[in-house]
Coordinates of C-alpha atoms (C1' of nucleotides) in Angstrom, one line a residue:
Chain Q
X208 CA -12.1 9.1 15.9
X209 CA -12.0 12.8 16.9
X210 CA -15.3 14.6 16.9
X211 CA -14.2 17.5 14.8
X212 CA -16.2 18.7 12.6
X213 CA -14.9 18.2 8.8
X214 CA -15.7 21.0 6.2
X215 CA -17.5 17.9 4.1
X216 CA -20.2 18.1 6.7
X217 CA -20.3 22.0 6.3
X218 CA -23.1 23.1 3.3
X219 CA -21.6 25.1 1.0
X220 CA -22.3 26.9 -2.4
X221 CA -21.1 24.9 -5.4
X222 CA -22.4 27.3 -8.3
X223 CA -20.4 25.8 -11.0
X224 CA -21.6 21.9 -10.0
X225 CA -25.4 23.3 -10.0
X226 CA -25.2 25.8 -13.0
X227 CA -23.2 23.3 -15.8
X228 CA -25.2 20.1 -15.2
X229 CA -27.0 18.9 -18.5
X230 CA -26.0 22.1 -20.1
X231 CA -22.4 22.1 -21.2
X232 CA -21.7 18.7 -21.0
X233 CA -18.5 18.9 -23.6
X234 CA -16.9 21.2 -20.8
X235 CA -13.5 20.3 -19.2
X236 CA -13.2 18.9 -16.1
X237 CA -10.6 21.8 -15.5
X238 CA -12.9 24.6 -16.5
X239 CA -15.1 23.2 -14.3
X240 CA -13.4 23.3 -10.9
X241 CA -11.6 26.4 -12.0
X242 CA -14.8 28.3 -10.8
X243 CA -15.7 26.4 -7.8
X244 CA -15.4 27.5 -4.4
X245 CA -12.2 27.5 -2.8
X246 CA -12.2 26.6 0.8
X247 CA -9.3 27.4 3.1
X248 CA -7.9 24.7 5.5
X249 CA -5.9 25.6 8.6
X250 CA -2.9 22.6 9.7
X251 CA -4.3 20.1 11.0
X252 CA -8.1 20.7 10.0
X253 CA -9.8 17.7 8.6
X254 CA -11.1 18.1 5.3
X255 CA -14.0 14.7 5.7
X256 CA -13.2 11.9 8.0
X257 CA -14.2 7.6 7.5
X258 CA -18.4 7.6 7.5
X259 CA -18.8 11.4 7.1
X260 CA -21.5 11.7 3.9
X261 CA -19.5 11.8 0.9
X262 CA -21.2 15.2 -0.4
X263 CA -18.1 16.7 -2.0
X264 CA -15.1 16.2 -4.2
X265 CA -12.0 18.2 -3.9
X266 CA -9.2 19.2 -5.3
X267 CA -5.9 21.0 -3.7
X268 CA -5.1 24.1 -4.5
X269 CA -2.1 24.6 -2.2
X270 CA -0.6 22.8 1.0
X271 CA -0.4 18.7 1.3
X272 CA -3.3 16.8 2.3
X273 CA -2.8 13.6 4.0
X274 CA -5.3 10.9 3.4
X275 CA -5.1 8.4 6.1
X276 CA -7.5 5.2 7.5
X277 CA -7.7 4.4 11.6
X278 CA -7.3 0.9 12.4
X279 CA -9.4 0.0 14.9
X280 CA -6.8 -0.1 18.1
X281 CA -5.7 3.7 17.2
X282 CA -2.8 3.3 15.0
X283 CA -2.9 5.2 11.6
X284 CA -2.1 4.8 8.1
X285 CA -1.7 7.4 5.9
X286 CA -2.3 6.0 2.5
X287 CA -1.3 9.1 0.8
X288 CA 0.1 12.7 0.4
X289 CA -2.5 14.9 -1.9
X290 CA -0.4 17.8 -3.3
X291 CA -2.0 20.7 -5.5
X292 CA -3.7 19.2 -8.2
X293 CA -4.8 15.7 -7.2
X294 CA -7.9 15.0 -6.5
X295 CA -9.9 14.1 -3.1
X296 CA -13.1 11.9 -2.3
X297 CA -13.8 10.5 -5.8
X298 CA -15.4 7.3 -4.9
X299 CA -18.6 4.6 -5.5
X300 CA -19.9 4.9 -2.4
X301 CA -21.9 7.5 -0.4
X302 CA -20.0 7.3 2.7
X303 CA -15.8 8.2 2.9
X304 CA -14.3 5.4 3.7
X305 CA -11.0 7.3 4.4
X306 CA -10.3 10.3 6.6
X307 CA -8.5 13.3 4.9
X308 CA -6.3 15.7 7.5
X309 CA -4.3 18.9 6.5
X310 CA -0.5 18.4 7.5
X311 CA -0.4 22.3 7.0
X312 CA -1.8 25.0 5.8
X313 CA -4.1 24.5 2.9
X314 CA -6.7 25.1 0.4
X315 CA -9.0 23.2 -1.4
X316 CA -11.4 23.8 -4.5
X317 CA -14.5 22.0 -4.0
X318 CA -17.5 21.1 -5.2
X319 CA -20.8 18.7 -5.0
X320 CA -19.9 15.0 -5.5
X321 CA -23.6 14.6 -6.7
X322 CA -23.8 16.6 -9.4
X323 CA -20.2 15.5 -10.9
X324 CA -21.2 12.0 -11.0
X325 CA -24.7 12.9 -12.6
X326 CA -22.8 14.9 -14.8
X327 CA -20.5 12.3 -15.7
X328 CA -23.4 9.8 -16.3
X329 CA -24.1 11.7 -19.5
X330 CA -20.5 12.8 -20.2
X331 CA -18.2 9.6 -21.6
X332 CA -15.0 12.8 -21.4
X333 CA -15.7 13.7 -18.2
X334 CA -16.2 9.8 -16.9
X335 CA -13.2 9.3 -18.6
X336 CA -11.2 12.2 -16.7
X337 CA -11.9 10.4 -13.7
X338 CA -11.3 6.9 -14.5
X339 CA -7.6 8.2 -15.7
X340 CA -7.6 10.2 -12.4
X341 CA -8.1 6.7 -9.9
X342 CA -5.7 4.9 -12.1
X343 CA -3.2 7.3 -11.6
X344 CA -4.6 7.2 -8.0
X345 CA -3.8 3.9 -8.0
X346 CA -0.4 3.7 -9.7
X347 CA 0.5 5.8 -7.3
X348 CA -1.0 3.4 -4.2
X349 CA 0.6 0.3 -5.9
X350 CA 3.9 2.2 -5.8
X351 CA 3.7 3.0 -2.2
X352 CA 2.3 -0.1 -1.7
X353 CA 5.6 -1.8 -3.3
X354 CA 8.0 0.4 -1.4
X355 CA 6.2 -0.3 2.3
X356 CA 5.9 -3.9 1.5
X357 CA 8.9 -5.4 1.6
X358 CA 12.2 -2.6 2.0
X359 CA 13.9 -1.7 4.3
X360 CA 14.1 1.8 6.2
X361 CA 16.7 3.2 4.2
X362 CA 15.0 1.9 1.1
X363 CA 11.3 3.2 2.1
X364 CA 13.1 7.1 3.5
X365 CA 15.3 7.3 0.4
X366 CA 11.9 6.3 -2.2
X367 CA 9.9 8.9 -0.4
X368 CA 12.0 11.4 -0.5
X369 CA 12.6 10.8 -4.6
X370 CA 9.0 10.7 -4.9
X371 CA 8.1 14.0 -3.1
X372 CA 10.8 15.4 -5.4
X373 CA 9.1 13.9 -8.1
X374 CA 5.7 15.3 -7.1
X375 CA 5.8 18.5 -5.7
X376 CA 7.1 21.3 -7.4
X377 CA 10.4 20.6 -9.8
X378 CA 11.7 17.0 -11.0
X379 CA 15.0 17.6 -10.7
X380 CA 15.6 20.7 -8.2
X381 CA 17.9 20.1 -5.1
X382 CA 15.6 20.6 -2.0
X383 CA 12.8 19.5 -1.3
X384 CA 10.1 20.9 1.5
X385 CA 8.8 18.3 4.0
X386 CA 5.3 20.0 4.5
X387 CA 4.5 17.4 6.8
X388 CA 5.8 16.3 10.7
X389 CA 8.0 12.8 11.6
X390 CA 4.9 11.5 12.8
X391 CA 3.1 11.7 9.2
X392 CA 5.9 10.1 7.3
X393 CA 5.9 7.3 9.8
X394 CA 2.7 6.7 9.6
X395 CA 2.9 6.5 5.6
X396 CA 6.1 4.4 5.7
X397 CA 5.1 1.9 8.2
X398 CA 7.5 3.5 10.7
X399 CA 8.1 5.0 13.5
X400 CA 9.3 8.7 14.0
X401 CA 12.4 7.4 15.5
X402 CA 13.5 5.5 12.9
X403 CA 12.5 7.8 10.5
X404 CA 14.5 10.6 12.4
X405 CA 17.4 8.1 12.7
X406 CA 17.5 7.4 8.9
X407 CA 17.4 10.9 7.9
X408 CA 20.2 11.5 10.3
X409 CA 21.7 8.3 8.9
X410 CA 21.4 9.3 5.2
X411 CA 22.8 13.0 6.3
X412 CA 26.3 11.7 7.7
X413 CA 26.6 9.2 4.7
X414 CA 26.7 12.7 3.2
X415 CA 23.2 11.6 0.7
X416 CA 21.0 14.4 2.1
X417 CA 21.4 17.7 4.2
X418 CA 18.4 18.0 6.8
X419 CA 18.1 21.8 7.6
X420 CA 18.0 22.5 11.4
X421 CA 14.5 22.1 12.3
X422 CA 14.2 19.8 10.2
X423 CA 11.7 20.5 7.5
X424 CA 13.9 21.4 4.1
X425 CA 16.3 18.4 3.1
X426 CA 18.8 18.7 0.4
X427 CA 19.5 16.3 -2.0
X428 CA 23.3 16.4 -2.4
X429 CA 23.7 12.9 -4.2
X430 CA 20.8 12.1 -5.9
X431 CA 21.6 9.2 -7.6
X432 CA 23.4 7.9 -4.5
X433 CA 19.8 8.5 -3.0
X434 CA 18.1 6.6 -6.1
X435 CA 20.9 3.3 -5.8
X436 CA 19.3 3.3 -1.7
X437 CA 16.0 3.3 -3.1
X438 CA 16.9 0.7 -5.0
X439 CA 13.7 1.6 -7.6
Chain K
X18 CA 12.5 -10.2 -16.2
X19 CA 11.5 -13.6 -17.4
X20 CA 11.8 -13.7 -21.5
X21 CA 8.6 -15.8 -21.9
X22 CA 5.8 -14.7 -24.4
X23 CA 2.8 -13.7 -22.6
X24 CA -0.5 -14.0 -23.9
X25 CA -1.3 -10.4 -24.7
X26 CA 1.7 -10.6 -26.8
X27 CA 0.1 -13.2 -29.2
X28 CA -2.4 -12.0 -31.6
X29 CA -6.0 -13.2 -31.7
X30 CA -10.0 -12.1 -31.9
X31 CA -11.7 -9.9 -29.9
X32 CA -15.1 -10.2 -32.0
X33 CA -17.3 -8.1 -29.9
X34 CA -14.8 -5.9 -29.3
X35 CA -14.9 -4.8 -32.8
X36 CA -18.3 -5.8 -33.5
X37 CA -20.2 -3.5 -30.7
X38 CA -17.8 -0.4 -31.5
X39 CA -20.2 2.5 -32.4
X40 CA -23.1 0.5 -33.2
X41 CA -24.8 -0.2 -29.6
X42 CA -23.1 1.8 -27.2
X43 CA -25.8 1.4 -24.6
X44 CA -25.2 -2.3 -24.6
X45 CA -23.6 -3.2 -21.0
X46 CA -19.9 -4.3 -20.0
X47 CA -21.3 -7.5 -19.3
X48 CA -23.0 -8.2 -22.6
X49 CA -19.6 -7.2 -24.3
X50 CA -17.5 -9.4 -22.2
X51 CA -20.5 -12.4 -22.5
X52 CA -19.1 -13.0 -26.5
X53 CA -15.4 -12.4 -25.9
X54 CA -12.6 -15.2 -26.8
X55 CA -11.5 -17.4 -23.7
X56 CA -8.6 -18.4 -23.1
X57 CA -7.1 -21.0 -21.1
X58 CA -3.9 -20.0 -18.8
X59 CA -1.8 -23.1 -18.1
X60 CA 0.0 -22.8 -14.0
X61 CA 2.9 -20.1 -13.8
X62 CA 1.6 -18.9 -17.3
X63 CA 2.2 -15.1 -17.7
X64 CA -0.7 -13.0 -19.0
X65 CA 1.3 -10.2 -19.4
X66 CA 4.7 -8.8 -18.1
X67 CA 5.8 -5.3 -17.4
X68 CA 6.8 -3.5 -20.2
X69 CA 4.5 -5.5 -23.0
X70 CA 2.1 -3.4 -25.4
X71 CA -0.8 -3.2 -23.4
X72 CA -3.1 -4.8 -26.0
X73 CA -6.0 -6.4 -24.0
X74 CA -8.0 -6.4 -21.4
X75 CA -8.9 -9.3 -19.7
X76 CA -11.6 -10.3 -17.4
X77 CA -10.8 -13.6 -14.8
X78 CA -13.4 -16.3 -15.6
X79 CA -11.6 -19.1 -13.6
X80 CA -8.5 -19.1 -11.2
X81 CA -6.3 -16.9 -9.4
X82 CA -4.4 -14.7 -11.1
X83 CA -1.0 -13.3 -9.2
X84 CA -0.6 -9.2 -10.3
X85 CA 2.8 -8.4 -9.3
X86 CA 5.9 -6.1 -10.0
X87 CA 9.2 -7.4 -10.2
X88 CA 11.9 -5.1 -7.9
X89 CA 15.6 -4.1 -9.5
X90 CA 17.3 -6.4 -7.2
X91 CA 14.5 -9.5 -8.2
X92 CA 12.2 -9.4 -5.1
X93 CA 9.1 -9.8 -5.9
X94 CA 5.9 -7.7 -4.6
X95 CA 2.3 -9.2 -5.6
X96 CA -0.1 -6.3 -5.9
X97 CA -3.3 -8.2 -5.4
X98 CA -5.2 -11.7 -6.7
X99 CA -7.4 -11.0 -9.2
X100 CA -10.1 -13.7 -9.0
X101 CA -13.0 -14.7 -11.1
X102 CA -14.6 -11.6 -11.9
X103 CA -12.2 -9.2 -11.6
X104 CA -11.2 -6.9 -14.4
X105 CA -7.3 -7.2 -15.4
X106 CA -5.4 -4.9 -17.5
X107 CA -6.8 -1.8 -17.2
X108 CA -4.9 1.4 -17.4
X109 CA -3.9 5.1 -19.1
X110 CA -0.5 3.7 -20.7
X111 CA -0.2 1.8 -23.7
X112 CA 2.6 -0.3 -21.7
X113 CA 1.9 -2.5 -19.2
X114 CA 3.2 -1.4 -15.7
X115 CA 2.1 -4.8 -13.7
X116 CA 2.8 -8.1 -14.6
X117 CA 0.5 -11.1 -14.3
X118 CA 0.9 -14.7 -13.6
X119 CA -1.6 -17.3 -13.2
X120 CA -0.9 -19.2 -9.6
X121 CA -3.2 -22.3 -10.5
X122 CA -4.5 -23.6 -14.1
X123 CA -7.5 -20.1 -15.4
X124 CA -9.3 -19.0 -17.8
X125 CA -9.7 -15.3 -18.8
X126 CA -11.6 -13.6 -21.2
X127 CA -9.7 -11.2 -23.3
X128 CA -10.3 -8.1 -25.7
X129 CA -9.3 -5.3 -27.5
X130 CA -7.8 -2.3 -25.2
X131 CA -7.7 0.4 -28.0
X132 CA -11.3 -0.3 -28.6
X133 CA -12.7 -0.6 -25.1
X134 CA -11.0 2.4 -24.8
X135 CA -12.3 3.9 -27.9
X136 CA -15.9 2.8 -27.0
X137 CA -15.8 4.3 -23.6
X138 CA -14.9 7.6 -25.6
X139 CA -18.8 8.4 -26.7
X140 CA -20.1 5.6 -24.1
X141 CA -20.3 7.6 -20.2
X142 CA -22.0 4.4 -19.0
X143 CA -18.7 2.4 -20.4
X144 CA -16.4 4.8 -18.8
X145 CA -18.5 5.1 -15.3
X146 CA -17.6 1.1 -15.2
X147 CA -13.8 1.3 -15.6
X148 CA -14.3 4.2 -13.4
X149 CA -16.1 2.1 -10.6
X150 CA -13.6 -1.2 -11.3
X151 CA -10.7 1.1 -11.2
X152 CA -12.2 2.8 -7.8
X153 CA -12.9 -0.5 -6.4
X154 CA -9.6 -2.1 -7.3
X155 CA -8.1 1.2 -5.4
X156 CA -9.9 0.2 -2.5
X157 CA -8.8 -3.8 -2.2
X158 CA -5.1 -2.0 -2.7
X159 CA -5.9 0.2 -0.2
X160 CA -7.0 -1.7 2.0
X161 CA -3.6 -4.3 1.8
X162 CA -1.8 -1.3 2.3
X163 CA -3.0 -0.9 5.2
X164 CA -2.3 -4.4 6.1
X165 CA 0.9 -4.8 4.9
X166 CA 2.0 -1.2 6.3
X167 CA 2.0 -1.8 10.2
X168 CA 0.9 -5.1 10.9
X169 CA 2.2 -8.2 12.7
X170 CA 2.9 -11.5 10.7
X171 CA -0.4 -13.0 12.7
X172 CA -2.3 -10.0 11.9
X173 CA -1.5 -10.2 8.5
X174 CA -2.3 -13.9 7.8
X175 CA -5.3 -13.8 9.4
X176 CA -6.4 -10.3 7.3
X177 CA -5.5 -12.6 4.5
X178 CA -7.5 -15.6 5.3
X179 CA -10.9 -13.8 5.8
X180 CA -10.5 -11.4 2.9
X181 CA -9.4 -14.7 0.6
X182 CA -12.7 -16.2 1.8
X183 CA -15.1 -13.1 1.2
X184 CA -13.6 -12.4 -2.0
X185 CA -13.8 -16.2 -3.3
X186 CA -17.0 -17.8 -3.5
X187 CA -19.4 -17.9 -0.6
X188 CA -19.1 -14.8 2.4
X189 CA -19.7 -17.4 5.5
X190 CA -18.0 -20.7 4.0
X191 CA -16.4 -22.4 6.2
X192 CA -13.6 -23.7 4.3
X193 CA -10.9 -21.4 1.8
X194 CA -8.7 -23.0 -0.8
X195 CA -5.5 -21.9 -1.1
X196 CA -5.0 -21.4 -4.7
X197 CA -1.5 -20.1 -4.5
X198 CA 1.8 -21.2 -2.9
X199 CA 3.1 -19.8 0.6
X200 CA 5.6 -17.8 -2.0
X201 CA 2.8 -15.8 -3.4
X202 CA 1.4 -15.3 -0.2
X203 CA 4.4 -14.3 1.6
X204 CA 5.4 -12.1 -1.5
X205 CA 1.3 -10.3 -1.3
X206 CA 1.7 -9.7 2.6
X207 CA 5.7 -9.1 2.3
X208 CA 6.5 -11.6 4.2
X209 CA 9.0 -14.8 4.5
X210 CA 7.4 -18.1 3.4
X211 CA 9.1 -19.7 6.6
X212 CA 7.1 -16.9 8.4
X213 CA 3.8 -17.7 6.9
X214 CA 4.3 -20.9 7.3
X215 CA 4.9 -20.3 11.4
X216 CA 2.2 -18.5 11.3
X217 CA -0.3 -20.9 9.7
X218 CA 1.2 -23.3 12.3
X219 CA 0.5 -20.9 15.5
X220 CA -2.9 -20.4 14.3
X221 CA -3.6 -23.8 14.2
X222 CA -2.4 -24.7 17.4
X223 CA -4.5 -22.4 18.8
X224 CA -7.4 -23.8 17.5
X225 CA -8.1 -20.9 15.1
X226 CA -7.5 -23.0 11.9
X227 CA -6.9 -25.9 10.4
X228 CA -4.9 -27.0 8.0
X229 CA -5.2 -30.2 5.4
X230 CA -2.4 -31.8 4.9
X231 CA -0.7 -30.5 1.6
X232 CA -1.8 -27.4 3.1
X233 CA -3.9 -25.9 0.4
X234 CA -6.9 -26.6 2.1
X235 CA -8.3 -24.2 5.0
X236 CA -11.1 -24.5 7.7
X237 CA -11.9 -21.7 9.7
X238 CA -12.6 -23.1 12.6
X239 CA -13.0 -19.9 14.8
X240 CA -13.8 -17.3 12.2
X241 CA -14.7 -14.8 14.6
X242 CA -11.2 -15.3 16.6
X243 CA -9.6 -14.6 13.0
X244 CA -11.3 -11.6 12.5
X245 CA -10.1 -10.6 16.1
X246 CA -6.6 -11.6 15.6
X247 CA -7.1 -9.8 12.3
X248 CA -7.6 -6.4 14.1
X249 CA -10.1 -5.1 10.9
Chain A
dC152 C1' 12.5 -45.9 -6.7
dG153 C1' 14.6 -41.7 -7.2
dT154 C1' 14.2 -36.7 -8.1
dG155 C1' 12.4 -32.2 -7.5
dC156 C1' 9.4 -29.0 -5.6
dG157 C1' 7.0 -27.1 -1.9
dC158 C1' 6.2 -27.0 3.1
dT159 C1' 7.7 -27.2 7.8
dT160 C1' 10.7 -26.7 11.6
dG161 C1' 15.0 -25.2 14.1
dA162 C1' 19.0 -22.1 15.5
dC163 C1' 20.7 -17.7 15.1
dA164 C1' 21.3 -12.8 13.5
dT165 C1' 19.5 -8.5 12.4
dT166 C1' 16.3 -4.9 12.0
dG167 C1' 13.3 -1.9 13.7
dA168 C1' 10.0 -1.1 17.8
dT169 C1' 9.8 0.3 22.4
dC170 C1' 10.9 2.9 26.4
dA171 C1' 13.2 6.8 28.2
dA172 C1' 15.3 11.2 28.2
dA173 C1' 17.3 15.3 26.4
dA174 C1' 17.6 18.9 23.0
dA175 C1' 15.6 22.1 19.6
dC176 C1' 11.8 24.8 18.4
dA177 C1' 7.4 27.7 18.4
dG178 C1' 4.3 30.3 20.8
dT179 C1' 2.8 33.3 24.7
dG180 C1' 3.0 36.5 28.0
dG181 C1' 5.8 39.2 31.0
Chain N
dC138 C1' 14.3 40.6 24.9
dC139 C1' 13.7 36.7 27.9
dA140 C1' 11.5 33.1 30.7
dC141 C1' 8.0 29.5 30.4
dT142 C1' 5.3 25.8 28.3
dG143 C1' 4.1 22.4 25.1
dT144 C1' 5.3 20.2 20.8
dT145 C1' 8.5 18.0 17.8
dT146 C1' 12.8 16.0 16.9
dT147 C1' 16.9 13.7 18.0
dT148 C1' 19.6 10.3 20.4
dG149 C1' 20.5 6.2 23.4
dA150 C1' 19.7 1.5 25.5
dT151 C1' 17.2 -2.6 25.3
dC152 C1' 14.1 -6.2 23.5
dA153 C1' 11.0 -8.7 20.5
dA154 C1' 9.7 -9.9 16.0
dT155 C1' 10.9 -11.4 11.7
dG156 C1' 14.5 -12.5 8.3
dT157 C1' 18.3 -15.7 7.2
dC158 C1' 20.5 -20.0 6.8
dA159 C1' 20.1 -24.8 7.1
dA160 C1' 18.1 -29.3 7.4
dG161 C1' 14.4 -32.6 7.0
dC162 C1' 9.8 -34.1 5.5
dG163 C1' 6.0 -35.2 2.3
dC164 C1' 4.0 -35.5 -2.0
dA165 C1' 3.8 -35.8 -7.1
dC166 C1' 5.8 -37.3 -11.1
dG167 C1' 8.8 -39.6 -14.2

DNA sequence: CGTGCGCTTGACATTGATCAAAAACAGTGG
DNA sequence: CCACTGTTTTTGATCAATGTCAAGCGCACG
C-alpha cells in the first residue's frame, strides 16, 4: 500500500454536518451535501485508502472515482467506478475497508461520517436515503459481480461499455468517454490490459465500436449488436 | 425461468408485521422477527424468482439458501448463500431482481415488505438495521468479487472453504458441511463442477483437506495452509 | 435389482495470461 | 517547432489454466 496521504486523513471543515445535527432533522439528504465542502482531487490522488479512519463520507461532484481492494500479493480489484452523484465511504465500520483512487481529475463534496450517522439515528428519512443508496450500491456490485463471474472477454468489454453508457451522462447517446486508463478496466473486469486492448480492437474491426486514436472516446456504432455480445 | 410458484407468491400471515406497525416502533428487528410465521422450504424449493412481487422479507432460520440470477442464455450465477441469520429479500423495487432457491431442506421466517418498509418510515433505528444488513451484505458481495474476479480455481476453493466455515456455525471448527452440490458451488465461484471437483481432489492430496466420502463432508486438516493457498 | 443423480477422472480444445517489443502519445526543455 | 523521456496502448508469439466432452463410479431410492 502506497504511503500517500488520502484527503480522508486531512481535517477539514464540514459546516453543514456540524450546524444541522438535531436541528432540522426533516431536511434532505440533498440539501444537506449541497452546502458541504467541495474538495478537489487531482488524477490519481487517493481519496481514503483500506484502514485509513473512516472520518468522512463523499459524494462526486465531477470526474470517476475508482474504488478498488489490494489483495495481499499486489494485484488489484477495482470493485467499482463512482461517477457524479454516487456516494463514497458509507459503511458500519470505523475503518475503510476499501481504497478509493481518482482515475482523473475530480471533485468530491464531503462531509463528517460522524455526524451523518448520528444524524440518521434520529432521522428514519435520512436512514432510509442511505439504506436505498447501499442497495443500489449493491445492485450495482451483484451486476458486476454477474458479468466478471462467469463471461467471456467480449461478454465482460461489451457489458461495461453498455453500462458506462448507462451511467454516465445520456442513456442512449453514441460515445461514450472512458475517463479511466486499460489498466483500470482490467483491473474491474478481471483482465488484463492486453486483452482488454485486443477486445476493443476486436469489437472495432467487427465494425461494433469505433475507438478514437488515443484511445479514450469509443463510439457505439451498433448498439444492439453491442447488447446481443453482452449477452444481458 | 422455471414456472414454479414460489413461496412469496402464496398468501399468508405476517402477524407482527401488522401488529407492531405504529404502535411500538422502538421495539427491535429481532423482537419483530421473534413472532413471525415460519415456514418450511422443502430441497430445490424456490423462495422467490426474479420478476415476482416482492411481497416479503424473509429471515433464514435453518439451511442454505442459494441467491442467484438466471443469465439470457440459462447460465446460472449464485450471488451468495444466505445462511441462518441472514436477512433475504430486501430491496428498493417492488419486484424481485434475485431469485432464491433452497440448496438443502430450511426454514425461513417471513413477513410483510410493505410494512417493514412502512415501519422503517417513522422508525430510524428500523431503517439503521436494513441499512447495516444491506452494508454488510455489500461487503460478503464484495468481497466474492474479489474472489471470483482474478483468482485461480485453487485460490478460489480454498477462499470458499474458510469463509463457508466462519460464516456457518463455529469460527475454528474443524469440520464444514457442504450444504450444497458442487453445481452451486461451481455456479458461486464461476467455475466448472469438473473443476471444483479437481480441485477438492488436489487439495486433498496435498494434505490440506479431506474429504468424506459422498463428499459433503469437510475437515480442514491444515487450516492455516488453506488460508495461504487462499491468498486473503 | 435397476434407474437416476451427483461426483470423479481422463483426454483434448480453447481462452486468456504471460512475455516481449514496437508504436502512439503527453510532457518537458531546448 | 523539434528532440527526448516516460507512460500508455497496441500487437505478436507462446504457454498454462480452465472449459468441454465423454465415460465410469457410488449412492439413494423405488
Amino acid at each position: 500500500m502506497l504511503a500517500v496521504q488520502t484527503l480522508d486523513a486531512r481535517p477539514f471543515q464540514t459546516p453543514l454536518g456540524r450546524l444541522s445535527r438535531g436541528e432540522a432533522p426533516q431536511r434532505s439528504l440533498e440539501d444537506r451535501l449541497a452546502h458541504a465542502t467541495v474538495r478537489k482531487i487531482e488524477s490519481k490522488e487517493h481519496v481514503f485508502c483500506e484502514g485509513d479512519p473512516r472520518l468522512h463520507v463523499f459524494r462526486v461532484e465531477e470526474g470517476v472515482i475508482a474504488i478498488y481492494k489490494t489483495l495481499c500479493d499486489g494485484r488489484r480489484r477495482i470493485i467499482d467506478f463512482a461517477y457524479p452523484g454516487d456516494l463514497l465511504g458509507l459503511g458500519v465500520l470505523d475503518e475503510h475497508i476499501l481504497s478509493a483512487q481518482a482515475t482523473s481529475a475530480a471533485k468530491v463534496r464531503c462531509f463528517s461520517a460522524a455526524s451523518l450517522e448520528a444524524m440518521a439515528e434520529n432521522d428514519a428519512d435520512l436512514a432510509l436515503k442511505l439504506y436505498k443508496s447501499v442497495c443500489q450500491e449493491l445492485s450495482a456490485t451483484r451486476s458486476l459481480l454477474v458479468t466478471v463471474g462467469q463471461r467471456s472477454a467480449v461478454e465482460r468489454v461489451a457489458a461495461f461499455l453498455l453500462g458506462l453508457r448507462r451511467r454516465s451522462g445520456d442513456e442512449a447517446g453514441e460515445t461514450v468517454k472512458l475517463a479511466m486508463r486499460r489498466s483500470d478496466i482490467a483491473d474491474l473486469l478481471g483482465l488484463t490490459i492486453e486483452t482488454v486492448s485486443r477486445t476493443l480492437t476486436k469489437l472495432r474491426t467487427m465494425g461494433v465500436i469505433d475507438v478514437e486514436l488515443g484511445g479514450t472516446t469509443v463510439t457505439l456504432r451498433d448498439a444492439a449488436r453491442l447488447a446481443d455480445l453482452a449477452n444481458e
